[in-house]
CSV table of C-alpha atoms in Angstrom, one decimal:
chain,number,residue,atom,x,y,z
A,1,MET,CA,1.4,-49.7,40.3
A,2,GLN,CA,0.0,-46.3,41.9
A,3,HIS,CA,-0.9,-44.4,39.1
A,4,THR,CA,-3.2,-41.5,37.9
A,5,ILE,CA,-6.3,-41.0,35.2
A,6,VAL,CA,-7.6,-37.1,34.8
A,7,MET,CA,-11.3,-37.1,34.3
A,8,THR,CA,-14.1,-34.7,32.7
A,9,GLY,CA,-17.6,-35.6,33.1
A,10,ALA,CA,-18.0,-37.3,36.4
A,11,SER,CA,-20.1,-35.1,38.5
A,12,ARG,CA,-23.7,-37.3,37.5
A,13,GLY,CA,-25.5,-39.4,36.0
A,14,ILE,CA,-22.8,-42.0,33.6
A,15,GLY,CA,-19.5,-40.1,34.9
A,16,TYR,CA,-20.2,-40.8,38.5
A,17,ALA,CA,-21.1,-44.5,38.3
A,18,ALA,CA,-18.1,-44.9,36.7
A,19,ALA,CA,-15.5,-42.5,38.8
A,20,VAL,CA,-17.2,-44.8,41.7
A,21,GLU,CA,-17.2,-48.2,40.4
A,22,ALA,CA,-13.2,-47.5,38.7
A,23,LEU,CA,-12.0,-46.0,42.2
A,24,ARG,CA,-13.7,-49.0,43.8
A,25,ARG,CA,-12.3,-51.7,41.6
A,26,SER,CA,-8.2,-50.3,41.5
A,27,PRO,CA,-6.7,-49.8,45.2
A,28,ASP,CA,-4.0,-47.4,43.1
A,29,LEU,CA,-5.4,-45.2,40.8
A,30,HIS,CA,-5.4,-41.6,41.7
A,31,LEU,CA,-8.6,-40.2,40.3
A,32,VAL,CA,-8.7,-35.9,39.3
A,33,VAL,CA,-11.8,-34.9,38.0
A,34,THR,CA,-12.2,-31.1,36.5
A,35,THR,CA,-14.9,-29.7,37.8
A,36,ARG,CA,-16.7,-25.9,37.0
A,37,GLY,CA,-16.4,-24.4,41.0
A,38,PRO,CA,-14.8,-26.2,43.6
A,39,GLY,CA,-14.8,-30.2,44.2
A,40,ASP,CA,-14.9,-30.5,47.7
A,41,GLU,CA,-18.2,-32.2,47.8
A,42,LEU,CA,-17.9,-34.2,44.9
A,43,VAL,CA,-14.4,-35.4,46.2
A,44,ALA,CA,-15.8,-36.2,49.8
A,45,ARG,CA,-18.7,-37.8,47.6
A,46,LEU,CA,-16.7,-40.2,45.0
A,47,ALA,CA,-14.1,-41.1,47.9
A,48,ARG,CA,-17.4,-42.1,50.1
A,49,ASP,CA,-19.5,-43.5,47.4
A,50,SER,CA,-15.9,-46.1,46.0
A,51,GLY,CA,-14.5,-45.9,49.7
A,52,ASN,CA,-11.0,-45.5,48.2
A,53,PRO,CA,-10.0,-41.7,49.7
A,54,GLN,CA,-7.2,-41.2,46.7
A,55,VAL,CA,-9.5,-38.4,44.7
A,56,GLY,CA,-9.0,-34.6,43.7
A,57,TRP,CA,-10.5,-31.4,41.4
A,58,VAL,CA,-8.7,-29.3,39.9
A,59,GLY,CA,-11.1,-26.5,37.8
A,60,ALA,CA,-11.9,-26.7,35.0
A,61,GLU,CA,-14.5,-24.5,32.7
A,62,LEU,CA,-14.7,-26.2,30.0
A,63,ALA,CA,-16.7,-23.4,27.8
A,64,SER,CA,-13.0,-21.5,28.8
A,65,LEU,CA,-10.1,-23.0,27.1
A,66,ALA,CA,-8.1,-20.2,29.4
A,67,CYS,CA,-9.4,-22.3,31.9
A,68,VAL,CA,-9.1,-25.8,30.6
A,69,ARG,CA,-5.3,-24.7,29.8
A,70,ALA,CA,-5.0,-23.8,34.1
A,71,ALA,CA,-7.0,-27.4,35.3
A,72,ALA,CA,-3.7,-28.9,32.9
A,73,GLU,CA,-1.0,-26.9,33.8
A,74,GLU,CA,-2.1,-27.7,37.4
A,75,VAL,CA,-2.1,-31.1,36.8
A,76,GLY,CA,1.4,-30.9,35.4
A,77,ARG,CA,2.4,-29.4,38.9
A,78,ARG,CA,1.1,-31.7,40.9
A,79,LEU,CA,3.0,-34.3,38.8
A,80,ASP,CA,6.4,-32.3,38.9
A,81,ARG,CA,5.8,-31.7,41.9
A,82,GLY,CA,4.8,-35.8,42.6
A,83,THR,CA,1.4,-35.1,44.5
A,84,LEU,CA,0.3,-37.0,42.6
A,85,PRO,CA,2.0,-40.3,41.3
A,86,PRO,CA,2.3,-41.2,36.8
A,87,LEU,CA,-0.5,-40.3,34.5
A,88,THR,CA,-1.5,-43.2,32.7
A,89,GLY,CA,-4.6,-42.4,31.3
A,90,PHE,CA,-7.5,-39.2,30.0
A,91,VAL,CA,-11.0,-39.9,30.4
A,92,GLY,CA,-13.0,-36.9,28.0
A,93,ASN,CA,-16.5,-37.8,29.9
A,94,ALA,CA,-18.5,-34.2,28.8
A,95,GLY,CA,-20.9,-33.5,27.0
A,96,LEU,CA,-23.1,-30.8,26.7
A,97,GLN,CA,-26.7,-30.5,25.0
A,98,VAL,CA,-28.3,-26.9,24.3
A,99,THR,CA,-31.3,-25.5,22.6
A,100,GLY,CA,-29.5,-24.0,20.0
A,101,ALA,CA,-27.1,-23.9,17.7
A,102,ASP,CA,-25.6,-20.3,18.3
A,103,ARG,CA,-24.6,-19.9,22.4
A,104,ALA,CA,-21.3,-18.8,22.6
A,105,THR,CA,-18.3,-19.3,24.8
A,106,VAL,CA,-16.4,-16.7,26.4
A,107,ASP,CA,-13.5,-17.2,23.6
A,108,GLY,CA,-16.7,-16.5,21.0
A,109,LEU,CA,-16.8,-20.4,20.2
A,110,GLU,CA,-19.9,-22.2,19.5
A,111,THR,CA,-20.7,-24.2,22.5
A,112,THR,CA,-21.4,-27.3,21.9
A,113,PHE,CA,-18.8,-28.2,20.0
A,114,ALA,CA,-16.9,-26.3,21.8
A,115,VAL,CA,-17.0,-28.3,25.7
A,116,ASN,CA,-17.3,-31.3,23.8
A,117,VAL,CA,-14.9,-31.2,21.2
A,118,LEU,CA,-12.4,-28.1,21.6
A,119,ALA,CA,-11.8,-29.1,25.5
A,120,HIS,CA,-10.9,-32.1,25.1
A,121,HIS,CA,-8.5,-31.5,22.9
A,122,LEU,CA,-7.3,-29.2,24.2
A,123,LEU,CA,-6.9,-31.2,27.1
A,124,LEU,CA,-5.4,-34.5,26.0
A,125,ARG,CA,-2.4,-32.0,23.7
A,126,LEU,CA,-1.2,-30.9,26.8
A,127,LEU,CA,-1.1,-33.7,29.0
A,128,ALA,CA,-0.2,-36.3,26.0
A,129,GLU,CA,3.7,-36.1,26.8
A,130,ARG,CA,3.0,-36.5,30.3
A,131,MET,CA,1.2,-39.7,30.2
A,132,THR,CA,3.2,-43.3,31.4
A,133,THR,CA,2.7,-45.5,29.3
A,134,PRO,CA,1.4,-48.2,28.7
A,135,ALA,CA,-1.9,-44.7,28.5
A,136,ARG,CA,-5.1,-45.1,28.4
A,137,VAL,CA,-7.7,-42.0,26.6
A,138,VAL,CA,-11.4,-43.1,26.4
A,139,LEU,CA,-13.8,-40.3,24.8
A,140,THR,CA,-17.5,-40.5,24.9
A,141,THR,CA,-19.2,-40.3,22.3
A,142,SER,CA,-22.1,-40.9,21.0
A,143,ASP,CA,-24.0,-43.1,18.3
A,144,THR,CA,-26.5,-40.2,17.7
A,145,HIS,CA,-24.1,-39.8,15.2
A,146,PHE,CA,-25.4,-42.9,13.1
A,147,GLY,CA,-27.8,-39.6,12.3
A,148,ASP,CA,-30.3,-42.9,12.0
A,149,LEU,CA,-34.0,-44.7,13.1
A,150,ARG,CA,-32.4,-47.0,14.1
A,151,HIS,CA,-29.9,-46.4,16.5
A,152,ASN,CA,-31.2,-42.9,18.1
A,153,LEU,CA,-35.1,-43.5,17.5
A,154,GLY,CA,-35.7,-40.9,16.5
A,155,LEU,CA,-35.0,-38.3,18.8
A,156,VAL,CA,-31.8,-36.2,17.4
A,157,PRO,CA,-31.2,-34.5,13.5
A,158,ALA,CA,-28.4,-36.8,11.5
A,159,PRO,CA,-25.2,-34.9,12.1
A,160,ARG,CA,-24.5,-32.6,8.9
A,161,TRP,CA,-20.4,-31.7,8.4
A,162,ARG,CA,-19.4,-28.7,8.1
A,163,ALA,CA,-15.6,-27.1,7.5
A,164,PRO,CA,-14.7,-27.1,11.5
A,165,LEU,CA,-13.8,-24.0,11.3
A,166,GLU,CA,-17.7,-22.9,10.8
A,167,LEU,CA,-18.8,-25.4,13.2
A,168,ALA,CA,-16.7,-23.6,15.5
A,169,ARG,CA,-19.0,-21.0,14.7
A,170,PRO,CA,-21.9,-19.7,16.5
A,171,SER,CA,-24.9,-20.5,13.9
A,172,SER,CA,-26.4,-16.8,12.3
A,173,ALA,CA,-28.9,-19.7,10.0
A,174,ALA,CA,-33.1,-19.4,11.0
A,175,ASP,CA,-33.7,-21.8,12.9
A,176,ALA,CA,-30.6,-21.3,15.1
A,177,GLY,CA,-32.0,-21.6,17.9
A,178,THR,CA,-34.6,-23.8,18.9
A,179,ALA,CA,-33.9,-27.4,19.8
A,180,THR,CA,-33.3,-28.8,16.7
A,181,ALA,CA,-30.8,-27.2,15.8
A,182,GLY,CA,-29.1,-27.8,19.3
A,183,ARG,CA,-30.3,-31.9,19.3
A,184,ARG,CA,-28.2,-31.9,15.1
A,185,ALA,CA,-24.8,-29.9,16.9
A,186,TYR,CA,-24.9,-32.3,19.8
A,187,ALA,CA,-24.9,-35.1,17.3
A,188,THR,CA,-22.4,-32.7,14.8
A,189,SER,CA,-19.8,-32.8,17.9
A,190,LYS,CA,-20.0,-36.3,19.1
A,191,LEU,CA,-18.7,-37.4,15.3
A,192,ALA,CA,-16.3,-34.7,15.6
A,193,VAL,CA,-15.1,-36.5,19.1
A,194,ILE,CA,-15.3,-39.8,16.8
A,195,HIS,CA,-12.7,-37.9,13.5
A,196,LEU,CA,-10.7,-36.8,16.9
A,197,VAL,CA,-9.7,-40.2,17.8
A,198,HIS,CA,-8.6,-41.2,15.0
A,199,GLU,CA,-6.2,-39.0,14.1
A,200,LEU,CA,-5.2,-39.3,18.4
A,201,ALA,CA,-4.3,-43.0,17.8
A,202,ARG,CA,-2.4,-42.2,14.2
A,203,ARG,CA,-0.7,-39.5,16.0
A,204,LEU,CA,-0.4,-40.8,19.7
A,205,PRO,CA,0.9,-44.9,18.9
A,206,GLU,CA,2.6,-45.5,22.0
A,207,VAL,CA,-2.0,-44.6,23.8
A,208,GLU,CA,-4.4,-46.0,23.1
A,209,VAL,CA,-7.1,-44.4,22.0
A,210,VAL,CA,-10.8,-45.3,22.7
A,211,ALA,CA,-14.6,-43.6,21.6
A,212,TRP,CA,-17.2,-44.8,23.5
A,213,ASN,CA,-21.0,-45.3,23.0
A,214,PRO,CA,-22.8,-45.0,26.5
A,215,GLY,CA,-25.9,-46.0,24.0
A,216,PHE,CA,-29.3,-44.8,24.7
A,217,VAL,CA,-29.2,-44.1,29.0
A,218,PRO,CA,-32.0,-42.1,29.9
A,219,GLY,CA,-31.8,-39.8,33.8
A,220,THR,CA,-28.6,-38.8,32.4
A,221,GLU,CA,-29.6,-34.8,32.9
A,222,LEU,CA,-28.6,-34.1,29.3
A,223,THR,CA,-31.0,-32.7,28.3
A,224,ARG,CA,-31.4,-30.2,31.4
A,225,ASP,CA,-31.1,-27.2,29.1
A,226,GLY,CA,-34.1,-28.1,27.2
A,227,GLY,CA,-37.9,-26.5,28.0
A,228,THR,CA,-40.5,-28.0,31.0
A,229,LEU,CA,-41.6,-30.8,28.5
A,230,THR,CA,-38.8,-31.9,27.9
A,231,ARG,CA,-37.2,-32.2,31.0
A,232,LEU,CA,-40.2,-33.7,32.7
A,233,VAL,CA,-40.2,-36.1,30.0
A,234,ALA,CA,-36.6,-36.8,30.9
A,235,ARG,CA,-37.0,-37.6,34.1
A,236,HIS,CA,-39.7,-39.3,34.6
A,237,LEU,CA,-40.9,-40.5,31.5
A,238,LEU,CA,-38.2,-42.5,29.6
A,239,PRO,CA,-35.8,-44.2,32.7
A,240,LEU,CA,-39.0,-46.9,32.0
A,241,LEU,CA,-37.3,-47.6,28.9
A,242,ALA,CA,-33.7,-49.0,30.7
A,243,ARG,CA,-36.3,-51.9,31.7
A,244,THR,CA,-36.2,-52.3,28.0
A,245,PRO,CA,-34.0,-53.6,25.7
A,246,LEU,CA,-33.5,-49.8,24.1
A,247,ALA,CA,-32.0,-48.7,26.8
A,248,VAL,CA,-29.4,-49.7,29.6
A,249,ASP,CA,-29.5,-48.2,33.0
A,250,VAL,CA,-27.2,-45.3,34.2
A,251,VAL,CA,-25.0,-48.0,36.9
A,252,THR,CA,-24.5,-50.6,34.1
A,253,ALA,CA,-23.3,-47.7,31.5
A,254,GLY,CA,-20.8,-46.6,34.4
A,255,GLY,CA,-19.1,-49.6,34.0
A,256,HIS,CA,-19.3,-50.3,31.0
A,257,LEU,CA,-17.1,-47.4,31.5
A,258,ALA,CA,-14.9,-47.3,34.1
A,259,SER,CA,-14.4,-51.2,32.2
A,260,LEU,CA,-12.3,-49.2,29.9
A,261,ILE,CA,-11.0,-47.0,32.3
A,262,ASP,CA,-9.7,-50.4,33.9
A,263,GLY,CA,-7.9,-50.9,30.6
A,264,ARG,CA,-10.9,-53.9,29.2
A,265,PRO,CA,-11.9,-54.9,27.2
A,266,VAL,CA,-9.0,-55.2,25.3
A,267,VAL,CA,-9.0,-53.2,21.7
A,268,ALA,CA,-6.9,-51.6,18.8
A,269,THR,CA,-6.6,-48.8,19.4
A,270,GLY,CA,-8.5,-46.1,17.5
A,271,ALA,CA,-12.0,-48.7,18.2
A,272,TYR,CA,-15.5,-47.7,19.0
A,273,VAL,CA,-17.4,-49.7,21.9
A,274,SER,CA,-20.0,-49.7,22.5
A,275,GLY,CA,-21.0,-50.8,25.7
A,276,ASP,CA,-19.0,-53.2,25.9
A,277,ALA,CA,-18.4,-54.0,22.5
A,278,GLU,CA,-15.9,-52.9,20.3
A,279,GLU,CA,-18.2,-52.6,16.6
A,280,ARG,CA,-17.7,-50.5,13.8
A,281,SER,CA,-18.9,-46.5,13.6
A,282,SER,CA,-21.0,-45.1,11.3
A,283,ALA,CA,-19.6,-45.1,7.0
A,284,GLU,CA,-18.5,-41.3,7.5
A,285,SER,CA,-16.8,-41.3,10.3
A,286,TYR,CA,-13.9,-42.9,8.4
A,287,ASP,CA,-12.6,-40.2,6.8
A,288,VAL,CA,-8.4,-38.8,7.1
A,289,ALA,CA,-8.9,-36.2,5.5
A,290,ARG,CA,-11.4,-34.5,7.1
A,291,GLU,CA,-9.9,-36.0,11.0
A,292,ARG,CA,-6.2,-34.5,9.3
A,293,ALA,CA,-8.5,-30.6,8.7
A,294,LEU,CA,-10.5,-31.3,12.2
A,295,TRP,CA,-7.1,-31.9,14.0
A,296,GLU,CA,-5.7,-29.0,12.6
A,297,ALA,CA,-8.5,-26.8,12.6
A,298,ALA,CA,-9.1,-28.0,16.8
A,299,ASP,CA,-4.9,-26.8,17.3
A,300,HIS,CA,-5.6,-23.4,15.1
A,301,LEU,CA,-8.9,-22.9,17.8
A,302,CYS,CA,-7.1,-23.9,21.5
A,303,GLY,CA,-4.1,-22.2,20.7
A,304,LEU,CA,-1.9,-24.4,19.8
A,305,ALA,CA,-0.7,-23.3,15.8
């Protein structure tokens, strides 16, 4: 059956590899990717590398809630006109890590939380009612949410949960402008993603919702906002770890995500999949009261409540 999936974060790294593989595997797939600017070049590359021309783009600056809303409305118009087949999935793969927790978006929101959490919440809230079942939603999280040496190699500090409305405000702490604060904000946002997945699974029982952790994947340009030394290490040294059991390469990770896009493996809704296997996320990630509070705060911040 011809069907449509909307995907963020497909322009580079894991997302690009996953998009190419998903398009290659499924000739019935129409993929709509979000882009910050014109996406014709990206679409042409995806079609060329996958051999599947059924790929389009919609403009969406994820750091602007107005742009996110406009993107969802444009997808809706295409579905209504019949220029896209039924919507059966959403992949929220875009992720941002910046050197600080004090940066604000055009909406006055802390940038990492706004992009990694609120943008996907708003897109999903606006697109969910248009989905045709069976449908699957995949949100990319990170094992940095565990906050321990085993899962993050000591590279990222543990998440620090606070009331969601506080998380959404740029920090004014003394160290807010440091790289450490930025990495902590990233880990906290990825914990929030898992909370959203659990709440989505409860509120959308007809849709299969999955949190996906790619593992440690050097070479994704996640640290492109870092200083010169950080960028050099990330670009030239860390990719060597992909040859060891400590990490996986971009193509392998992309293949795992493509399998989830394609509906494999079969997992229970609300599941946490690490690489290609279902696992338990951190003990902290299972908190119904916290998940409900995050949902309600996200609705409020996105103008849905």
